[in-house]
Coordinates of C-alpha atoms in Angstrom, one line a residue:
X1 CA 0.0 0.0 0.0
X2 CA 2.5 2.5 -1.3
X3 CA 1.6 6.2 -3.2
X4 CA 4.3 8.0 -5.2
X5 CA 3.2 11.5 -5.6
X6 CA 5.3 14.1 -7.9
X7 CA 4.3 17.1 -8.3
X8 CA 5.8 20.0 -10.7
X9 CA 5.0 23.7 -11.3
X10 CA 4.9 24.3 -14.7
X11 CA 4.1 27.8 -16.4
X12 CA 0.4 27.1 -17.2
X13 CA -0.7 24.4 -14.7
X14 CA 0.7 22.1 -11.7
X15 CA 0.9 18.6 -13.1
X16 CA 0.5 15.7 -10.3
X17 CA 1.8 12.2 -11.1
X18 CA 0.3 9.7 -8.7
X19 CA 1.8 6.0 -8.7
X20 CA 0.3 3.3 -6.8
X21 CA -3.0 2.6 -4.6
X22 CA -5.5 5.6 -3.4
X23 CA -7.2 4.3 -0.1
X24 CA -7.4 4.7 3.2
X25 CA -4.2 4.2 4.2
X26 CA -2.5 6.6 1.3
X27 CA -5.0 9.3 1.2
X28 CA -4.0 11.1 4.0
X29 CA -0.5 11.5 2.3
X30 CA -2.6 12.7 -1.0
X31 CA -4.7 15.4 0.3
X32 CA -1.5 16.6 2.3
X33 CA 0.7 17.2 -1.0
X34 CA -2.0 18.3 -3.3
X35 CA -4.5 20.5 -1.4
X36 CA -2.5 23.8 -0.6
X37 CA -1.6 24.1 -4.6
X38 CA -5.4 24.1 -4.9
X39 CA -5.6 27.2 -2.3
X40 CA -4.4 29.4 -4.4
X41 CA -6.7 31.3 -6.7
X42 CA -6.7 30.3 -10.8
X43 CA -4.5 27.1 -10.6
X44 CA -5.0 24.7 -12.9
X45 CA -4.1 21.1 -11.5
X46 CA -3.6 18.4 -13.9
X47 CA -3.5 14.9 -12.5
X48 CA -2.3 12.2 -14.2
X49 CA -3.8 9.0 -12.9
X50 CA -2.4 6.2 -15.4
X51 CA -0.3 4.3 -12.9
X52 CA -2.8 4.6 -10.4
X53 CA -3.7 1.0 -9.9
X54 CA -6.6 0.8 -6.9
X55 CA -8.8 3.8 -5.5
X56 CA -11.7 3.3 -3.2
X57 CA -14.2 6.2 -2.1
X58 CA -11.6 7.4 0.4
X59 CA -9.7 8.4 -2.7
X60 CA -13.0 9.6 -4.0
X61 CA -13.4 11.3 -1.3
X62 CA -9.9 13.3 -2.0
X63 CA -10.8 14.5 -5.4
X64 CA -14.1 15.7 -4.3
X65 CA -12.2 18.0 -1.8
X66 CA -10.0 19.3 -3.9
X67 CA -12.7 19.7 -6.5
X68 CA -14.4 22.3 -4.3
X69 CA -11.6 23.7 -3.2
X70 CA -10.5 24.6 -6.3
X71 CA -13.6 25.6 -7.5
X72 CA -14.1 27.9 -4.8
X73 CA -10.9 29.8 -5.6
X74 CA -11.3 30.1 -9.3
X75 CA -9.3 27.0 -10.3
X76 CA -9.9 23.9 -12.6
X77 CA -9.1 20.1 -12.1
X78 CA -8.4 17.6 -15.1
X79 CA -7.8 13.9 -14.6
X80 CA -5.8 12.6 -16.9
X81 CA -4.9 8.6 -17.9
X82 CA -7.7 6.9 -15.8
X83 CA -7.9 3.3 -16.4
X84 CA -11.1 1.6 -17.4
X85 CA -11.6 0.5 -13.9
X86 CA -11.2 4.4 -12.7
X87 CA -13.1 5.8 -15.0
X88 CA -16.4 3.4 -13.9
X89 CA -15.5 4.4 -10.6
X90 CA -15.8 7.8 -11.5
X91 CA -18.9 7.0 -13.6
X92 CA -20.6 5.2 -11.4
X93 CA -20.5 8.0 -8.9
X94 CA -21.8 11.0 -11.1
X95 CA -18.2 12.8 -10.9
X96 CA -17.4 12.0 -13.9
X97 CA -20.0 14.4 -15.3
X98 CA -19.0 17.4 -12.8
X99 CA -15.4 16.5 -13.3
X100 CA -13.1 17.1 -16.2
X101 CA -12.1 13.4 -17.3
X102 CA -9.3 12.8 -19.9
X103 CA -8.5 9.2 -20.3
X104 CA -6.0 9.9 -22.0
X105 CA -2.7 12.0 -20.9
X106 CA -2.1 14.6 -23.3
X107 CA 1.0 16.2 -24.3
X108 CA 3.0 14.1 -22.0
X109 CA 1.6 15.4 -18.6

């Protein structure tokens, strides 16, 4: 039950790269890293999620925080690379009609 989590300030947007399992145990971790980049007003957070390889509604849980908190200060979220499991998850769930899904990652991010 290990998370990698990079993160990198780019001109435009702050890319996230998250490797490994989203859950109870790593979500603490996740919130910690990602959620004062979403406190600022206008960011633009890209997450890639590709190499993501479990999430359960604690992760859920995560994005829908951060979701709100960046709506709430002018920002956007985008979800990149969601595997077909993900994506039902996110389906399922109604988020992924609030959210802004990408299943692929574009330009490399």
């Amino acid at each position: 039950m290990n998370i990698t989590i990079d993160v990198k300030e780019m001109e435009q947007y702050t890319k996230v790269k998250i490797v490994g399992e989203i859950d109870a145990y790593t979500a603490p971790k996740l919130r910690e890293t990602i959620f004062p980049y979403a406190e600022k007003k206008n960011t633009k957070i890209v997450i890639d999620l590709s190499e993501v390889s479990y999430m359960d509604s604690t992760g859920l849980g995560v994005f829908v925080g951060l979701f709100k908190s960046l709506n709430a200060n002018e920002g956007t979220l985008q979800l990149t690379g969601l595997s077909e499991r993900l994506r039902r998850l996110f389906d399922i769930t109604g988020l992924a009609d609030i959210m802004n899904i990408n299943s692929e990652v574009e330009g490399g991010v």
